[in-house]
Amino acid sequence: MKEVSQMAATLIGSEIIKLAGEIKQKIAEGNKIYNFTIGDFDSAIFPIPELLETEIIKAYREGYTTYPPADGEMELRKAVAVFSRKYYDLPVTYESVLIGGGARPMIYSVYATLLDPGDTVVFPVPSWNNNHYCHLVGAKPVFIEALPEDNFMPTAASIEPYITQARLIAVCSPLNPTGTVFSREELEKICDLILAENKRRAGKEKPLYLMYDQIYALLTFKETVHYNPVTLRPEMKDYTLFIDGISKCFAATGVRVGWTIGPDAVISSMKSILSHIGAWAPKAEQIATARFLNEEAALETYIENLKKKVLFRLDGIHNGFQQLRSEGFPVDSISPQAAIYLTIKLELKGKITQEGEVLETARAVTAYILDAAGLAVVPFYAFGADEESPWYRLSVGTCTEDAIQGAIDSLRTALKRLR
Ligand SMILES: Cc1ncc(COP(=O)(O)O)c(C=O)c1O
């Protein structure tokens, strides 16, 4: 007899966590590992904003230690509305804002609020965790393989065949794992598709919603621009659930403050689900985040500095990959656009190691570069892409400045040993 539910028994573990176990083992054995696998920050390199830290401590001392309101502290909901109007040009007021303990509970409650078992969710792969959220609520996933020539983003044409059956389309821009973004034109086309479909349904069927995860939106580099559906198509306001929070853009993954912005009826149901789970953000962190978001100068200085440090690392490794490519090695990388990720390509399948082992699969390639170069990166198949995809996510959240050249040199040595 099973001790846990069918759902729990069949929930698959994260590939990244599996890989993390192997890396830990190698480090414990004394190996030098360039661990670029985790989508988190080393707080010694990327601390949270000083003002946020000060305000968190202050808020605890001021006694903000009891239950927060179920939809979040009013002060924070208002601050999020102002922040979203200012940086994303979103026409929102606090009524549309729901606060929770990071982005994850918000994503879960979007799924739990909108989907009945068997309902269809369409999302691109590679992408982060949509398959697991589908599993949690019993929804039917439709994976769309996003292509490098489309910047790894889904296109309207790739979504269209599933549009009449979909209940939710889940997208993310800037995207984890690729660090790429939607173009204005493609996002407009996707919005138009959703609006046309909702017109067709005209109240006779459940509406089609778009979950738009923009948790990396302030981390765009150079000429890259972040677009959002509601600014491009105001009618999308009735169908869009924004996922956002402080985890990534303020390097505050452990502080646990996230939010959703969306239509009133959906937000109101999400609030009930969240309050039964109790997945609120701690009250003191909410107060502190509100005070921080209201301090424009501190916020902008922090973002500017964070972007500079992240881009230095992404550019450094990208340039290193381009150098290796120009030396004739079968590797590549996509010029950094956003987030803390670099998309790299390792076309090493079929190569033979010095020990005579043929690298026959993407798994074997991953293992080889971990063993021979000490380079730990996450293959795109861990994000639902094809098992044999030659693409990988390289995260710089824990990357020291020294590691940039060190990792490239170490990779070069390992590549030279292949024939
Ligand atoms: C795209 C995306 N959304 C949401 C999250 C989760 O954010 P949080 O830590 O606030 O739950 C992550 C974390 O890696 C992410 O990459």
Short mmCIF file of C-alpha atoms and ligand atoms in Angstrom, two decimals:
data_model
loop_
_atom_site.label_atom_id
_atom_site.label_comp_id
_atom_site.label_asym_id
_atom_site.label_seq_id
_atom_site.Cartn_x
_atom_site.Cartn_y
_atom_site.Cartn_z
CA MET A 1 0.00 0.00 0.00
CA LYS A 2 1.30 3.44 -0.89
CA GLU A 3 1.97 5.69 2.07
CA VAL A 4 1.43 8.87 0.13
CA SER A 5 -1.03 10.09 -2.48
CA GLN A 6 -0.72 9.08 -6.10
CA MET A 7 0.14 12.70 -6.88
CA ALA A 8 2.93 12.81 -4.28
CA ALA A 9 4.25 9.41 -5.22
CA THR A 10 4.59 10.39 -8.87
CA LEU A 11 5.92 13.93 -8.43
CA ILE A 12 9.30 13.87 -10.10
CA GLY A 13 12.32 15.35 -8.38
CA SER A 14 14.23 18.19 -9.90
CA GLU A 15 17.08 17.22 -12.26
CA ILE A 16 18.97 20.23 -10.95
CA ILE A 17 18.80 18.94 -7.39
CA LYS A 18 20.09 15.57 -8.60
CA LEU A 19 23.00 17.30 -10.30
CA ALA A 20 23.59 19.38 -7.17
CA GLY A 21 24.09 16.14 -5.21
CA GLU A 22 26.80 14.97 -7.62
CA ILE A 23 28.53 18.35 -7.46
CA LYS A 24 28.49 18.34 -3.67
CA GLN A 25 30.09 14.92 -3.73
CA LYS A 26 32.86 16.11 -6.06
CA ILE A 27 33.56 19.16 -3.92
CA ALA A 28 33.67 16.94 -0.81
CA GLU A 29 36.27 14.80 -2.60
CA GLY A 30 38.45 17.91 -2.97
CA ASN A 31 37.81 18.68 -6.66
CA LYS A 32 37.84 22.26 -7.95
CA ILE A 33 34.33 22.84 -9.30
CA TYR A 34 33.02 25.89 -11.12
CA ASN A 35 29.46 25.51 -9.96
CA PHE A 36 27.29 27.47 -12.35
CA THR A 37 24.19 25.35 -11.82
CA ILE A 38 22.13 27.17 -9.23
CA GLY A 39 19.65 29.91 -10.01
CA ASP A 40 20.50 31.57 -6.74
CA PHE A 41 23.03 34.10 -5.48
CA ASP A 42 26.06 33.92 -3.26
CA SER A 43 25.12 36.61 -0.76
CA ALA A 44 28.81 37.44 -0.17
CA ILE A 45 29.04 38.51 -3.82
CA PHE A 46 25.46 39.70 -4.34
CA PRO A 47 24.06 40.91 -1.01
CA ILE A 48 20.48 42.20 -0.74
CA PRO A 49 20.05 46.00 -0.76
CA GLU A 50 21.42 47.51 2.42
CA LEU A 51 18.27 49.53 2.98
CA LEU A 52 16.12 46.40 2.67
CA GLU A 53 18.28 44.65 5.26
CA THR A 54 18.09 47.60 7.65
CA GLU A 55 14.34 47.88 7.25
CA ILE A 56 13.80 44.13 7.86
CA ILE A 57 15.65 44.32 11.17
CA LYS A 58 13.84 47.53 12.07
CA ALA A 59 10.43 46.06 11.25
CA TYR A 60 11.03 43.09 13.58
CA ARG A 61 12.08 45.50 16.33
CA GLU A 62 8.92 47.53 15.68
CA GLY A 63 6.88 44.42 16.43
CA TYR A 64 5.72 43.38 12.97
CA THR A 65 5.63 39.77 14.05
CA THR A 66 1.98 38.74 13.80
CA TYR A 67 -0.19 37.42 10.93
CA PRO A 68 -0.14 39.67 7.89
CA PRO A 69 -3.46 40.37 6.11
CA ALA A 70 -4.35 37.52 3.73
CA ASP A 71 -3.79 39.64 0.64
CA GLY A 72 -0.68 41.35 1.98
CA GLU A 73 0.18 44.52 3.89
CA MET A 74 -1.62 47.48 2.37
CA GLU A 75 1.62 49.48 2.43
CA LEU A 76 3.30 46.83 0.25
CA ARG A 77 0.36 46.35 -2.14
CA LYS A 78 0.40 50.08 -2.74
CA ALA A 79 4.18 50.15 -3.18
CA VAL A 80 4.00 47.24 -5.68
CA ALA A 81 1.31 49.07 -7.67
CA VAL A 82 3.43 52.23 -7.83
CA PHE A 83 6.56 50.19 -8.70
CA SER A 84 4.70 48.35 -11.49
CA ARG A 85 3.25 51.55 -12.92
CA LYS A 86 6.65 53.17 -12.89
CA TYR A 87 8.93 50.43 -14.20
CA TYR A 88 6.52 48.41 -16.37
CA ASP A 89 3.96 51.03 -17.27
CA LEU A 90 1.23 48.77 -15.90
CA PRO A 91 -2.06 50.54 -15.20
CA VAL A 92 -2.62 48.98 -11.77
CA THR A 93 -3.86 49.97 -8.33
CA TYR A 94 -3.33 48.06 -5.10
CA GLU A 95 -6.66 46.18 -5.41
CA SER A 96 -5.14 43.99 -8.17
CA VAL A 97 -2.05 43.10 -6.13
CA LEU A 98 -1.77 39.94 -4.02
CA ILE A 99 1.32 39.35 -1.88
CA GLY A 100 2.75 35.93 -1.03
CA GLY A 101 5.86 34.17 0.27
CA GLY A 102 7.89 34.46 -2.95
CA ALA A 103 6.88 33.75 -6.53
CA ARG A 104 6.41 29.99 -6.11
CA PRO A 105 3.25 30.08 -3.98
CA MET A 106 1.86 32.64 -6.40
CA ILE A 107 2.48 30.34 -9.36
CA TYR A 108 0.99 27.41 -7.49
CA SER A 109 -2.10 29.42 -6.61
CA VAL A 110 -2.53 30.60 -10.21
CA TYR A 111 -2.56 26.94 -11.26
CA ALA A 112 -4.81 25.85 -8.38
CA THR A 113 -7.22 28.73 -8.97
CA LEU A 114 -7.63 28.39 -12.71
CA LEU A 115 -7.30 24.70 -13.43
CA ASP A 116 -9.50 21.71 -12.91
CA PRO A 117 -7.94 18.26 -13.26
CA GLY A 118 -7.46 17.54 -16.96
CA ASP A 119 -7.42 21.21 -18.02
CA THR A 120 -4.73 22.05 -20.54
CA VAL A 121 -1.72 24.26 -19.85
CA VAL A 122 0.45 25.26 -22.79
CA PHE A 123 4.03 26.29 -22.10
CA PRO A 124 7.34 26.40 -23.91
CA VAL A 125 10.32 24.22 -23.09
CA PRO A 126 12.93 24.81 -21.92
CA SER A 127 11.19 26.57 -19.06
CA TRP A 128 11.17 26.49 -15.33
CA ASN A 129 8.94 24.06 -13.39
CA ASN A 130 5.63 24.36 -15.29
CA ASN A 131 5.59 20.56 -15.64
CA HIS A 132 5.71 20.20 -11.85
CA TYR A 133 2.93 22.74 -11.25
CA CYS A 134 0.78 20.87 -13.80
CA HIS A 135 1.42 17.67 -11.88
CA LEU A 136 0.47 19.24 -8.55
CA VAL A 137 -2.98 20.23 -9.80
CA GLY A 138 -3.55 17.37 -12.26
CA ALA A 139 -3.51 19.62 -15.32
CA LYS A 140 -2.55 18.35 -18.76
CA PRO A 141 0.73 19.86 -19.97
CA VAL A 142 1.35 20.72 -23.60
CA PHE A 143 5.06 21.29 -24.19
CA ILE A 144 6.12 23.52 -27.04
CA GLU A 145 9.77 23.13 -27.97
CA ALA A 146 11.13 26.68 -28.33
CA LEU A 147 13.90 27.08 -30.85
CA PRO A 148 17.22 28.92 -30.76
CA GLU A 149 16.25 30.79 -33.96
CA ASP A 150 13.26 32.19 -32.03
CA ASN A 151 15.50 33.25 -29.17
CA PHE A 152 14.14 30.23 -27.25
CA MET A 153 10.78 31.98 -26.84
CA PRO A 154 7.46 30.47 -27.95
CA THR A 155 5.88 31.97 -31.04
CA ALA A 156 2.20 32.64 -31.68
CA ALA A 157 2.38 30.13 -34.55
CA SER A 158 3.68 27.42 -32.20
CA ILE A 159 0.88 28.08 -29.67
CA GLU A 160 -1.96 28.39 -32.17
CA PRO A 161 -2.60 24.66 -32.75
CA TYR A 162 -3.46 24.27 -29.04
CA ILE A 163 -5.32 27.52 -28.49
CA THR A 164 -8.89 26.20 -28.47
CA GLN A 165 -8.13 23.52 -25.89
CA ALA A 166 -5.91 25.65 -23.61
CA ARG A 167 -7.09 27.03 -20.31
CA LEU A 168 -3.76 28.61 -19.40
CA ILE A 169 -0.68 29.65 -21.34
CA ALA A 170 2.34 29.96 -19.07
CA VAL A 171 5.27 32.03 -20.28
CA CYS A 172 8.23 33.77 -18.73
CA SER A 173 10.30 36.70 -19.98
CA PRO A 174 13.20 37.17 -19.31
CA LEU A 175 13.29 33.40 -19.38
CA ASN A 176 14.82 30.99 -16.93
CA PRO A 177 16.90 29.08 -18.20
CA THR A 178 17.95 31.02 -21.31
CA GLY A 179 18.15 34.64 -20.19
CA THR A 180 16.37 35.57 -23.44
CA VAL A 181 13.30 37.81 -23.86
CA PHE A 182 10.19 38.14 -26.01
CA SER A 183 10.36 40.49 -28.95
CA ARG A 184 7.62 43.09 -28.96
CA GLU A 185 6.18 41.71 -32.22
CA GLU A 186 5.91 38.11 -31.05
CA LEU A 187 4.39 39.00 -27.70
CA GLU A 188 1.85 41.20 -29.50
CA LYS A 189 0.94 38.29 -31.77
CA ILE A 190 0.48 35.98 -28.77
CA CYS A 191 -1.74 38.57 -27.06
CA ASP A 192 -3.83 38.95 -30.22
CA LEU A 193 -4.24 35.19 -30.39
CA ILE A 194 -5.46 35.07 -26.77
CA LEU A 195 -7.80 38.01 -27.24
CA ALA A 196 -9.30 36.48 -30.39
CA GLU A 197 -9.76 33.15 -28.62
CA ASN A 198 -11.50 34.80 -25.68
CA LYS A 199 -13.78 36.65 -28.09
CA ARG A 200 -14.64 33.31 -29.66
CA ARG A 201 -15.40 31.80 -26.25
CA ALA A 202 -17.54 34.86 -25.42
CA GLY A 203 -18.63 33.64 -21.99
CA LYS A 204 -19.73 30.22 -23.32
CA GLU A 205 -16.47 28.53 -22.26
CA LYS A 206 -14.03 29.29 -19.47
CA PRO A 207 -11.69 32.11 -20.50
CA LEU A 208 -8.11 31.52 -21.57
CA TYR A 209 -5.54 33.10 -19.26
CA LEU A 210 -1.90 34.02 -19.66
CA MET A 211 0.51 33.62 -16.76
CA TYR A 212 3.34 36.06 -17.35
CA ASP A 213 6.33 35.48 -15.11
CA GLN A 214 8.49 38.59 -15.18
CA ILE A 215 10.54 38.01 -12.06
CA TYR A 216 13.78 38.94 -13.88
CA ALA A 217 12.33 41.98 -15.63
CA LEU A 218 14.61 44.66 -14.18
CA LEU A 219 17.72 42.67 -15.10
CA THR A 220 17.90 43.48 -18.81
CA PHE A 221 21.18 44.41 -20.45
CA LYS A 222 22.34 46.82 -23.15
CA GLU A 223 19.65 47.31 -25.80
CA THR A 224 17.37 44.53 -24.50
CA VAL A 225 13.87 45.78 -23.64
CA HIS A 226 11.35 43.97 -21.43
CA TYR A 227 7.78 44.04 -22.79
CA ASN A 228 4.62 43.01 -21.03
CA PRO A 229 1.26 41.94 -22.47
CA VAL A 230 -0.92 44.54 -20.77
CA THR A 231 1.09 47.55 -21.86
CA LEU A 232 1.13 46.23 -25.42
CA ARG A 233 -2.55 45.24 -25.43
CA PRO A 234 -4.56 46.88 -22.58
CA GLU A 235 -7.46 44.41 -23.10
CA MET A 236 -5.07 41.69 -21.86
CA LYS A 237 -5.58 43.07 -18.34
CA ASP A 238 -8.62 40.80 -17.92
CA TYR A 239 -6.65 37.67 -18.82
CA THR A 240 -3.11 38.19 -17.49
CA LEU A 241 -1.65 37.01 -14.20
CA PHE A 242 1.72 38.62 -13.58
CA ILE A 243 4.23 36.79 -11.42
CA ASP A 244 6.85 38.99 -9.84
CA GLY A 245 8.77 39.56 -6.61
CA ILE A 246 12.05 40.57 -5.05
CA SER A 247 13.87 37.23 -5.27
CA LYS A 248 15.92 37.82 -8.38
CA CYS A 249 16.15 41.56 -9.10
CA PHE A 250 17.12 42.30 -5.51
CA ALA A 251 19.08 39.08 -4.96
CA ALA A 252 16.64 38.32 -2.14
CA THR A 253 15.74 34.68 -2.81
CA GLY A 254 15.70 33.87 0.92
CA VAL A 255 13.65 36.88 1.99
CA ARG A 256 10.48 35.38 0.42
CA VAL A 257 8.39 38.23 -0.91
CA GLY A 258 6.52 37.79 -4.18
CA TRP A 259 3.32 38.99 -5.76
CA THR A 260 0.71 38.49 -8.46
CA ILE A 261 -1.12 41.20 -10.31
CA GLY A 262 -4.29 40.13 -12.06
CA PRO A 263 -8.05 40.39 -12.57
CA ASP A 264 -10.07 40.85 -9.36
CA ALA A 265 -12.03 37.58 -9.41
CA VAL A 266 -8.91 35.47 -9.89
CA ILE A 267 -6.92 37.41 -7.31
CA SER A 268 -9.71 37.00 -4.80
CA SER A 269 -9.74 33.18 -5.19
CA MET A 270 -5.97 33.04 -5.09
CA LYS A 271 -6.10 34.91 -1.80
CA SER A 272 -8.33 32.20 -0.28
CA ILE A 273 -6.03 29.42 -1.47
CA LEU A 274 -2.94 31.22 -0.20
CA SER A 275 -4.47 31.84 3.18
CA HIS A 276 -5.36 28.18 3.67
CA ILE A 277 -1.80 27.22 2.83
CA GLY A 278 -0.49 30.13 4.90
CA ALA A 279 2.05 30.90 2.22
CA TRP A 280 2.24 34.58 3.11
CA ALA A 281 5.39 36.62 3.13
CA PRO A 282 6.50 37.36 6.70
CA LYS A 283 4.99 40.61 7.94
CA ALA A 284 8.29 42.32 8.76
CA GLU A 285 9.67 41.50 5.30
CA GLN A 286 6.53 42.92 3.72
CA ILE A 287 6.83 46.20 5.60
CA ALA A 288 10.55 46.40 4.81
CA THR A 289 10.00 45.63 1.11
CA ALA A 290 7.35 48.37 0.92
CA ARG A 291 9.71 50.89 2.45
CA PHE A 292 12.52 49.82 0.13
CA LEU A 293 10.41 49.90 -3.04
CA ASN A 294 9.31 53.43 -2.13
CA GLU A 295 12.93 54.63 -2.02
CA GLU A 296 13.51 55.25 -5.69
CA ALA A 297 17.14 56.37 -5.46
CA ALA A 298 18.24 53.40 -3.34
CA LEU A 299 16.37 50.99 -5.60
CA GLU A 300 17.82 52.37 -8.81
CA THR A 301 21.37 52.52 -7.48
CA TYR A 302 21.09 48.93 -6.35
CA ILE A 303 19.76 47.70 -9.70
CA GLU A 304 22.43 49.58 -11.64
CA ASN A 305 25.15 48.03 -9.52
CA LEU A 306 23.67 44.52 -9.61
CA LYS A 307 23.31 44.68 -13.39
CA LYS A 308 26.91 45.82 -13.75
CA LYS A 309 28.22 42.92 -11.68
CA VAL A 310 26.01 40.31 -13.36
CA LEU A 311 26.78 41.56 -16.87
CA PHE A 312 30.52 41.63 -16.17
CA ARG A 313 30.33 37.90 -15.45
CA LEU A 314 27.96 37.02 -18.30
CA ASP A 315 30.01 39.02 -20.82
CA GLY A 316 33.26 37.57 -19.50
CA ILE A 317 32.10 33.99 -19.93
CA HIS A 318 30.37 34.72 -23.25
CA ASN A 319 33.59 36.26 -24.59
CA GLY A 320 35.51 33.24 -23.31
CA PHE A 321 33.16 30.91 -25.19
CA GLN A 322 33.49 32.97 -28.35
CA GLN A 323 37.27 32.79 -27.98
CA LEU A 324 37.10 28.98 -27.64
CA ARG A 325 34.85 28.88 -30.69
CA SER A 326 37.32 30.95 -32.70
CA GLU A 327 40.02 28.48 -31.64
CA GLY A 328 37.96 25.78 -33.40
CA PHE A 329 36.23 24.12 -30.45
CA PRO A 330 32.59 23.07 -31.01
CA VAL A 331 31.08 25.41 -28.42
CA ASP A 332 28.95 28.55 -28.62
CA SER A 333 27.01 31.00 -26.48
CA ILE A 334 24.22 33.53 -26.96
CA SER A 335 25.08 37.14 -26.24
CA PRO A 336 23.68 38.03 -22.77
CA GLN A 337 20.27 39.67 -22.86
CA ALA A 338 18.79 39.44 -19.36
CA ALA A 339 18.54 37.64 -16.00
CA ILE A 340 21.54 35.84 -14.47
CA TYR A 341 21.86 33.18 -17.15
CA LEU A 342 24.03 32.56 -20.17
CA THR A 343 22.90 30.08 -22.79
CA ILE A 344 25.83 27.97 -23.91
CA LYS A 345 26.16 25.23 -26.48
CA LEU A 346 28.42 22.19 -26.16
CA GLU A 347 28.35 20.11 -29.33
CA LEU A 348 30.43 17.28 -27.98
CA LYS A 349 28.23 14.29 -28.76
CA GLY A 350 30.24 11.66 -30.61
CA LYS A 351 33.58 12.93 -29.29
CA ILE A 352 35.95 10.40 -27.71
CA THR A 353 37.71 10.88 -24.39
CA GLN A 354 41.33 9.97 -23.69
CA GLU A 355 40.05 6.84 -21.98
CA GLY A 356 38.31 5.85 -25.21
CA GLU A 357 34.76 6.57 -24.02
CA VAL A 358 32.43 7.89 -26.71
CA LEU A 359 30.23 10.74 -25.44
CA GLU A 360 26.99 9.36 -26.79
CA THR A 361 24.37 11.39 -24.94
CA ALA A 362 23.85 14.88 -23.53
CA ARG A 363 24.10 13.25 -20.08
CA ALA A 364 27.54 11.87 -20.95
CA VAL A 365 28.63 15.32 -22.17
CA THR A 366 27.40 16.92 -18.93
CA ALA A 367 29.29 14.34 -16.88
CA TYR A 368 32.46 14.75 -18.95
CA ILE A 369 32.70 18.51 -18.58
CA LEU A 370 31.98 18.17 -14.87
CA ASP A 371 34.70 15.53 -14.45
CA ALA A 372 37.32 16.88 -16.83
CA ALA A 373 36.79 20.65 -16.56
CA GLY A 374 35.10 20.93 -13.18
CA LEU A 375 32.46 22.94 -15.04
CA ALA A 376 28.95 22.39 -13.69
CA VAL A 377 26.11 23.64 -15.88
CA VAL A 378 22.50 22.50 -16.33
CA PRO A 379 21.47 20.79 -19.59
CA PHE A 380 18.27 22.10 -21.14
CA TYR A 381 16.65 18.69 -20.83
CA ALA A 382 16.42 19.45 -17.10
CA PHE A 383 13.99 22.20 -18.17
CA GLY A 384 11.89 19.89 -20.31
CA ALA A 385 13.75 20.33 -23.61
CA ASP A 386 14.70 17.45 -25.86
CA GLU A 387 16.98 14.88 -24.11
CA GLU A 388 19.65 15.43 -26.74
CA SER A 389 19.61 19.22 -26.81
CA PRO A 390 23.22 20.53 -26.95
CA TRP A 391 22.21 23.68 -25.01
CA TYR A 392 22.96 24.40 -21.35
CA ARG A 393 22.16 27.01 -18.71
CA LEU A 394 25.09 28.70 -17.05
CA SER A 395 24.14 30.76 -13.98
CA VAL A 396 26.48 33.46 -12.67
CA GLY A 397 24.74 34.01 -9.31
CA THR A 398 27.61 32.45 -7.40
CA CYS A 399 30.42 33.29 -9.84
CA THR A 400 33.46 35.09 -8.46
CA GLU A 401 35.47 37.34 -10.80
CA ASP A 402 38.38 34.87 -10.74
CA ALA A 403 36.16 32.01 -11.81
CA ILE A 404 35.43 33.60 -15.19
CA GLN A 405 38.86 33.00 -16.75
CA GLY A 406 39.48 29.94 -14.59
CA ALA A 407 36.41 28.17 -15.96
CA ILE A 408 37.25 28.99 -19.59
CA ASP A 409 40.85 27.78 -19.24
CA SER A 410 39.72 24.63 -17.53
CA LEU A 411 37.14 23.97 -20.27
CA ARG A 412 39.77 24.54 -22.96
CA THR A 413 42.02 21.91 -21.36
CA ALA A 414 39.15 19.42 -21.21
CA LEU A 415 38.12 20.12 -24.82
CA LYS A 416 41.70 19.60 -26.02
CA ARG A 417 41.62 16.10 -24.57
CA LEU A 418 38.72 15.07 -26.80
CA ARG A 419 39.07 13.76 -30.30
C1 LIG B 1 11.19 32.20 -13.69
C2 LIG B 1 11.12 32.01 -12.22
N1 LIG B 1 9.96 32.28 -11.59
C3 LIG B 1 9.85 32.11 -10.27
C4 LIG B 1 10.91 31.65 -9.51
C5 LIG B 1 10.71 31.45 -8.04
O1 LIG B 1 10.92 32.58 -7.32
P1 LIG B 1 10.81 32.59 -5.73
O2 LIG B 1 12.15 32.22 -5.21
O3 LIG B 1 10.42 34.00 -5.40
O4 LIG B 1 9.78 31.62 -5.31
C6 LIG B 1 12.12 31.35 -10.12
C7 LIG B 1 13.23 30.81 -9.33
O5 LIG B 1 14.20 30.28 -9.78
C8 LIG B 1 12.23 31.54 -11.51
O6 LIG B 1 13.36 31.29 -12.15
#
